[in-house]
GROMACS .gro file of C-alpha atoms in nm:
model
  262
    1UNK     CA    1   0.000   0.000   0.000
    2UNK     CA    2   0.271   0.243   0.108
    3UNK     CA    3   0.493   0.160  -0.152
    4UNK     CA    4   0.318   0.054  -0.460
    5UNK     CA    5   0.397   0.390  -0.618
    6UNK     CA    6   0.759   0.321  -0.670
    7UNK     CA    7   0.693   0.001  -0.838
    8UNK     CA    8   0.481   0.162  -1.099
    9UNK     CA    9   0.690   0.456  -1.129
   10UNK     CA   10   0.979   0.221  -1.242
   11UNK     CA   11   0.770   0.019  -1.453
   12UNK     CA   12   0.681   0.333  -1.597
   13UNK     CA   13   1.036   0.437  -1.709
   14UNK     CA   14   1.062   0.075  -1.840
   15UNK     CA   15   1.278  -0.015  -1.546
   16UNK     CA   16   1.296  -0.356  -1.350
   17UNK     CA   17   1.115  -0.433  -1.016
   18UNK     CA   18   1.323  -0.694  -0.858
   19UNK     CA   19   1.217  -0.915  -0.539
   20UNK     CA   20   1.275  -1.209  -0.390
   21UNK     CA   21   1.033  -1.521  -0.245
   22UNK     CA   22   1.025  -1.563   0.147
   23UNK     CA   23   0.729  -1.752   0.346
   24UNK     CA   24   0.964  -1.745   0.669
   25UNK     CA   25   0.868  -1.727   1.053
   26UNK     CA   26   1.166  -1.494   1.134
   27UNK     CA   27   1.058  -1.125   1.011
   28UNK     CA   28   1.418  -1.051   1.025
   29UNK     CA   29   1.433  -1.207   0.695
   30UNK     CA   30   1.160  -0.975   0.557
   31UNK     CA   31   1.324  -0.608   0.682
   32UNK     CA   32   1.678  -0.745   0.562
   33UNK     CA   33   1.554  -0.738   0.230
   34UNK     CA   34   1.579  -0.390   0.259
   35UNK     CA   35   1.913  -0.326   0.328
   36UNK     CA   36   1.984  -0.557   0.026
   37UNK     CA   37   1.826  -0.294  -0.209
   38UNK     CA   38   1.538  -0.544  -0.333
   39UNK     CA   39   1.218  -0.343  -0.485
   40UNK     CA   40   1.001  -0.568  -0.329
   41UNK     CA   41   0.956  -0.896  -0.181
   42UNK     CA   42   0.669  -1.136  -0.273
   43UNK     CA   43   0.523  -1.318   0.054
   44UNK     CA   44   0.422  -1.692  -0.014
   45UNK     CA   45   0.119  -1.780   0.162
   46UNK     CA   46   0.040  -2.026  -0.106
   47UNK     CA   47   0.305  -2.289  -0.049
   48UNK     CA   48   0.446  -2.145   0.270
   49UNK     CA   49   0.150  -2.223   0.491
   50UNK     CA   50   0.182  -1.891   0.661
   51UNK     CA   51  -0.117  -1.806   0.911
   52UNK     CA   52  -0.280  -1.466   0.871
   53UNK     CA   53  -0.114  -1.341   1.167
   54UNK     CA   54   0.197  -1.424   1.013
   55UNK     CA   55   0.151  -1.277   0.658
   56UNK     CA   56   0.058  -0.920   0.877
   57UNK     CA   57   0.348  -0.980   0.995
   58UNK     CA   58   0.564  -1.032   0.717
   59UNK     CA   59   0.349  -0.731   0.542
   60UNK     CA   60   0.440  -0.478   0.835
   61UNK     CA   61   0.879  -0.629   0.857
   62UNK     CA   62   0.843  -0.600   0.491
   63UNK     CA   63   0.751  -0.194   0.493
   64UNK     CA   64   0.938  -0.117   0.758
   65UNK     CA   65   1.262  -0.258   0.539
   66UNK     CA   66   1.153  -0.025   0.262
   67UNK     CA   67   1.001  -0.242   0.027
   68UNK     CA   68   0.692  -0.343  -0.115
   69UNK     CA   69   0.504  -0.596  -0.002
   70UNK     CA   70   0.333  -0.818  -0.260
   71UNK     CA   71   0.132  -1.129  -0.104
   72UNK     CA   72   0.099  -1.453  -0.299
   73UNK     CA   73  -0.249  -1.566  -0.136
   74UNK     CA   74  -0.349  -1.920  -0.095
   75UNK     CA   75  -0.618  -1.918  -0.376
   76UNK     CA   76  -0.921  -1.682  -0.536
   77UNK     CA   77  -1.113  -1.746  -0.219
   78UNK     CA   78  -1.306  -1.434  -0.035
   79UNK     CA   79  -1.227  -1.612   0.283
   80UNK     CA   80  -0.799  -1.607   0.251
   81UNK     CA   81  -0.764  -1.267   0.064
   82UNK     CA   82  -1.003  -1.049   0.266
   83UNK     CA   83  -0.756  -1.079   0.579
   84UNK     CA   84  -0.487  -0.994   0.369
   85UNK     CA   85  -0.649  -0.686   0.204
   86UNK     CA   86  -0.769  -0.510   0.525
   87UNK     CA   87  -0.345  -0.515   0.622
   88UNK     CA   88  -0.257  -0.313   0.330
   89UNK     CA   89  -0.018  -0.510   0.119
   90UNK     CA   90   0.106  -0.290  -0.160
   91UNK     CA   91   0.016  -0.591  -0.455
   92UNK     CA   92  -0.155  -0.978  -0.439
   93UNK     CA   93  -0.061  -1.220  -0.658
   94UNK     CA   94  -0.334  -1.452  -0.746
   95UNK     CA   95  -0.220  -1.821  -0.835
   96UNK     CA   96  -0.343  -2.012  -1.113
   97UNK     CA   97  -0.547  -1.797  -1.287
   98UNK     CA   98  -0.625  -1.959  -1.625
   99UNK     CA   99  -0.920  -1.808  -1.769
  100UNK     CA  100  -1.100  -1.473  -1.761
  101UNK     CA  101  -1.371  -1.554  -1.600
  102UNK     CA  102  -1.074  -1.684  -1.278
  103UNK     CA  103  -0.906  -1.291  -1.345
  104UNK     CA  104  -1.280  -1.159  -1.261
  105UNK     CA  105  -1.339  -1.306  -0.957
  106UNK     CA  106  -0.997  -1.246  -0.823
  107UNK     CA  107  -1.041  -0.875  -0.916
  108UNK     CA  108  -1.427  -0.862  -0.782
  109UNK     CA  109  -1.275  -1.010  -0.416
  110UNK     CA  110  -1.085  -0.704  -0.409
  111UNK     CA  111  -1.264  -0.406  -0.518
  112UNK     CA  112  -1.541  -0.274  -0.351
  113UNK     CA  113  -1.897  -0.133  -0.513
  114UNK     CA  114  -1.959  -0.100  -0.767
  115UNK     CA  115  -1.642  -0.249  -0.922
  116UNK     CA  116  -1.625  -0.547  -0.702
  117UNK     CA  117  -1.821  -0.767  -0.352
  118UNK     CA  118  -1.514  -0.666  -0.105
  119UNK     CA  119  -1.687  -0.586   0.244
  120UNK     CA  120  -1.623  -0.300   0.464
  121UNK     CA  121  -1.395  -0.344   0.709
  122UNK     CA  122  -1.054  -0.244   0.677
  123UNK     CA  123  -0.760  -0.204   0.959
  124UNK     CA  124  -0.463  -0.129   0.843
  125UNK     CA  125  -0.552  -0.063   0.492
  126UNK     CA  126  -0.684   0.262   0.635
  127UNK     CA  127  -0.404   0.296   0.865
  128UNK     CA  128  -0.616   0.201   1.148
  129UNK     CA  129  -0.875   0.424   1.144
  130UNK     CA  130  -0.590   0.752   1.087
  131UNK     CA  131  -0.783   0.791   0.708
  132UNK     CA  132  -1.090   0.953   0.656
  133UNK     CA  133  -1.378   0.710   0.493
  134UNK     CA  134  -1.359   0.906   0.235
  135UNK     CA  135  -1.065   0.923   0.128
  136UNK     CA  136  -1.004   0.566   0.171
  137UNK     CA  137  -1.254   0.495  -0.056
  138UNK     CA  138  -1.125   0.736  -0.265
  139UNK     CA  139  -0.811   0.582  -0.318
  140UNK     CA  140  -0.908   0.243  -0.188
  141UNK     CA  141  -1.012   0.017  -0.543
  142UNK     CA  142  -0.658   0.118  -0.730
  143UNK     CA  143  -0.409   0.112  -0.374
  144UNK     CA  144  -0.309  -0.207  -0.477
  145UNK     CA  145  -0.108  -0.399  -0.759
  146UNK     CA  146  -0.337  -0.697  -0.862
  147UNK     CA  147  -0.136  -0.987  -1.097
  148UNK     CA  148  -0.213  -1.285  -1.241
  149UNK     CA  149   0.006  -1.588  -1.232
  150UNK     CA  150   0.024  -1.778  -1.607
  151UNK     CA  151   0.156  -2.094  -1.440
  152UNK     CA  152  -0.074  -2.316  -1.730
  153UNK     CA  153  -0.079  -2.383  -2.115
  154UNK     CA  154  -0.419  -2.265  -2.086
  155UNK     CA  155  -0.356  -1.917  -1.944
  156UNK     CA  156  -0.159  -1.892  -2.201
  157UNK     CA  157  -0.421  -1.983  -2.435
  158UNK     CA  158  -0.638  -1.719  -2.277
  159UNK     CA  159  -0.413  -1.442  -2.182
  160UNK     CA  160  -0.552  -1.179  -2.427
  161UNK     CA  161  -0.896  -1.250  -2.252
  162UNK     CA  162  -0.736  -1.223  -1.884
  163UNK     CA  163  -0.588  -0.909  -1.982
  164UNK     CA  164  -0.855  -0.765  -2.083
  165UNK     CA  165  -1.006  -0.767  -1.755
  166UNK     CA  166  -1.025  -0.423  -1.586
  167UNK     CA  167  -0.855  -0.438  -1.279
  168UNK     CA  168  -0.581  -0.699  -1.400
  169UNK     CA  169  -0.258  -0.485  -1.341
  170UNK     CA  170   0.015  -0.752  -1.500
  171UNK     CA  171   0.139  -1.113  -1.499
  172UNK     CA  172   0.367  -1.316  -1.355
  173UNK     CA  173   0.473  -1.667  -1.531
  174UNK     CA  174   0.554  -1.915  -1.305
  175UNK     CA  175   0.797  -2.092  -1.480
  176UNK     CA  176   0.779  -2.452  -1.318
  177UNK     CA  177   0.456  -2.485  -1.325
  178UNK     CA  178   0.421  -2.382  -1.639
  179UNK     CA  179   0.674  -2.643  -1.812
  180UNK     CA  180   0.503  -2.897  -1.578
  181UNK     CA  181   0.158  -2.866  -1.776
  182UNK     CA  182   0.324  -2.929  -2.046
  183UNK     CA  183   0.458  -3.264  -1.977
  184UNK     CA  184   0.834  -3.132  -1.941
  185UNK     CA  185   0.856  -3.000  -1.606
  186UNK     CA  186   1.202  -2.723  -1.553
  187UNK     CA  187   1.272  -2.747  -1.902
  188UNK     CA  188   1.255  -2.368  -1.948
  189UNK     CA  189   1.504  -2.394  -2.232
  190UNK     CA  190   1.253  -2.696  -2.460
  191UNK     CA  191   1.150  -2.470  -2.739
  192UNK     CA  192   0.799  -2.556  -2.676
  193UNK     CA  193   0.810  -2.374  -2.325
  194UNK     CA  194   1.051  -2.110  -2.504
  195UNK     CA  195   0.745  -2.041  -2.748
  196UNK     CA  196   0.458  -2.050  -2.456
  197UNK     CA  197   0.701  -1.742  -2.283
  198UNK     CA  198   0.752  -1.540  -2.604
  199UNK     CA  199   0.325  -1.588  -2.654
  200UNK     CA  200   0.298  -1.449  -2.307
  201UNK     CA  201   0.530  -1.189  -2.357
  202UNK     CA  202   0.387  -1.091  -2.644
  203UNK     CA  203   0.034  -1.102  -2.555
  204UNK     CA  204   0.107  -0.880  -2.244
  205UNK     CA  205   0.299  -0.609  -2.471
  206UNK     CA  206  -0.015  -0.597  -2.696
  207UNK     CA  207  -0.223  -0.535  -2.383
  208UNK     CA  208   0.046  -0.243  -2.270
  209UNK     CA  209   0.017  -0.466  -1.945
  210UNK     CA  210   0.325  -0.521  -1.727
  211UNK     CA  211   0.479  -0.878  -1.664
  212UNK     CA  212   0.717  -1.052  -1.567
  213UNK     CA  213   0.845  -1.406  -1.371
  214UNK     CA  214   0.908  -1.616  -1.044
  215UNK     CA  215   1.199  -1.791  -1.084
  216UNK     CA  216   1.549  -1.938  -0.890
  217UNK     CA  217   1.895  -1.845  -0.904
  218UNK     CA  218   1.969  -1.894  -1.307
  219UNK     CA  219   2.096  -1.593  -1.415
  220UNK     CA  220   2.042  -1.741  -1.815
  221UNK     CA  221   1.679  -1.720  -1.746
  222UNK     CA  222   1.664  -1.420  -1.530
  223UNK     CA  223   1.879  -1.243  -1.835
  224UNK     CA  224   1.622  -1.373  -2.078
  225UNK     CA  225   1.332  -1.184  -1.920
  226UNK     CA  226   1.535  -0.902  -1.848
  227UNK     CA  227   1.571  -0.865  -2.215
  228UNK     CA  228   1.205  -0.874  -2.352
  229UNK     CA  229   1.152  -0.608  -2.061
  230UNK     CA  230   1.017  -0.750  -1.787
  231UNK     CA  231   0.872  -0.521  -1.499
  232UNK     CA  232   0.909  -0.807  -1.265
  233UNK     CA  233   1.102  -1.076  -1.168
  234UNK     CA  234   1.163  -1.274  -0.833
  235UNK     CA  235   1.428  -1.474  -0.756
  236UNK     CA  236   1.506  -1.746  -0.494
  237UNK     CA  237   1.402  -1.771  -0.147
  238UNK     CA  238   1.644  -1.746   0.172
  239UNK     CA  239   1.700  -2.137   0.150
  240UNK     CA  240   1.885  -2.060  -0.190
  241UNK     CA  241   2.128  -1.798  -0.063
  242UNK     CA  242   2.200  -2.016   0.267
  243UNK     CA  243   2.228  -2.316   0.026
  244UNK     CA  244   2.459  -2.112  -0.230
  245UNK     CA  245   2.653  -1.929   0.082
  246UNK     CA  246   2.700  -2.265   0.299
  247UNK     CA  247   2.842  -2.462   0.059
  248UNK     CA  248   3.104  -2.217  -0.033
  249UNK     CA  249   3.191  -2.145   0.301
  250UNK     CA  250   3.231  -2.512   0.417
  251UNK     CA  251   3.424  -2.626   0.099
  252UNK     CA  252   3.658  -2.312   0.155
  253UNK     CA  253   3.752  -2.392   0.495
  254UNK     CA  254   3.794  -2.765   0.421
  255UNK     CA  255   4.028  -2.630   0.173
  256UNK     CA  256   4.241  -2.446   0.405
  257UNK     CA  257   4.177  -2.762   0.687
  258UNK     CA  258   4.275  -2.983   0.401
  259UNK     CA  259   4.592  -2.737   0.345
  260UNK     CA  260   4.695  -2.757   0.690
  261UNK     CA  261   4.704  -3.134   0.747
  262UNK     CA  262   4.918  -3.134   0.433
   0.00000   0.00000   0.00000
């Protein structure tokens, strides 16, 4: 909510958001990002199994590091995104969204009349009461990012209809799953998931709609979105760097043990 305008300022001078995954307990994790000069950093509810009282959390650790906060909620439910909504993330990421009629209903949860069903009842959203109602509700329906995830051959299918959608503010491809519905799961480099990108890529410049992708440490495929102008891409969650990190740190010091038993 607080810091949505600086990711669509950049995307506006064609510039890269760049964030990272984390669905961890610590929130020290969360403000750190921060001093690491991230844009943002997408919260995982949907595989993380993170409680409501821990995504506010993450959402408030997240700000107070600087960066936006984009939640990656559970499903299309009303039930899991209203909680999230009424703590003022600055963007939600819906998963799965393969059709238009999915990119409605995810949009509908979060606007309120007459653009959407969202009830009344916000906390933080209106920073606890410190905004008049109306100018909350002023402001309220376009305070946060709302992006699809294109994690299917299908949404790719039926991205010009998803895009056309008002409300739908940009894309994300999730990469993995994306290959998987395919039949060739983390092949990102098979040409058929090379064409299935360049469609989506496509499609979304047509639309003048951002996009962009969730993906690990692979600097090939981080360099290939970076190319054909992404506005977004995510990379790796804390396990990676502590993976990448600890190994080099143990196999340098067995070096130098290895050295001095020589």
């Amino acid at each position: 909510m607080k810091y949505v305008n600086k990711l669509r300022e950049k995307i506006a001078k064609g510039q890269l958001n760049f964030g990272t995954h984390c669905s961890c307990t610590d929130l020290s994790f969360y403000e750190l990002c921060g001093q690491l000069d991230y844009d943002y950093v997408w919260i995982d509810a949907e595989h993380g199994a993170m409680s409501n009282p821990m995504i506010i959390n993450a959402i408030l650790a997240t700000n107070a590091g600087g960066n936006a906060a984009i939640v990656r909620v559970v499903d299309h439910s009303v039930g899991n995104i209203k909680p999230v909504l009424e703590n003022g993330p600055d963007g939600i990421i819906f998963p799965l969204v393969n059709t238009a009629e999915d990119a409605r209903k995810c949009i509908e949860v979060c606007k309120y009349p007459p653009e959407g069903i969202r009830g009344y009842g916000p906390r933080r959203s209106q920073w606890y009461g410190g905004m008049s109602d109306a100018e909350y509700f002023k402001q309220a329906n376009d305070s946060i990012m709302l992006l699809m995830q294109c994690e299917r051959k299908e949404a790719v299918d039926n991205l010009d209809e998803i895009l056309a959608v008002p409300g739908v503010d940009g894309v994300i491809c999730g990469l993995n799953d994306l290959s998987a519905s395919i039949g060739k799961f983390g092949q990102v480099n098979d040409p058929e998931m090379i064409d299935l990108m360049e469609q989506m890529i496509a499609k979304c410049k047509k639309a003048g709609k951002p996009f962009g992708a969730s993906i690990g440490v692979n600097y090939d495929v981080a360099r290939f979105w970076m190319e054909r102008g992404a506005s977004f891409l995510s990379i790796g969650f804390p396990q990676d760097y502590y993976m990448t990190l600890g190994k080099e740190v143990i196999q340098n010091i067995r070096t130098i043990e290895n050295e001095r038993m020589v």
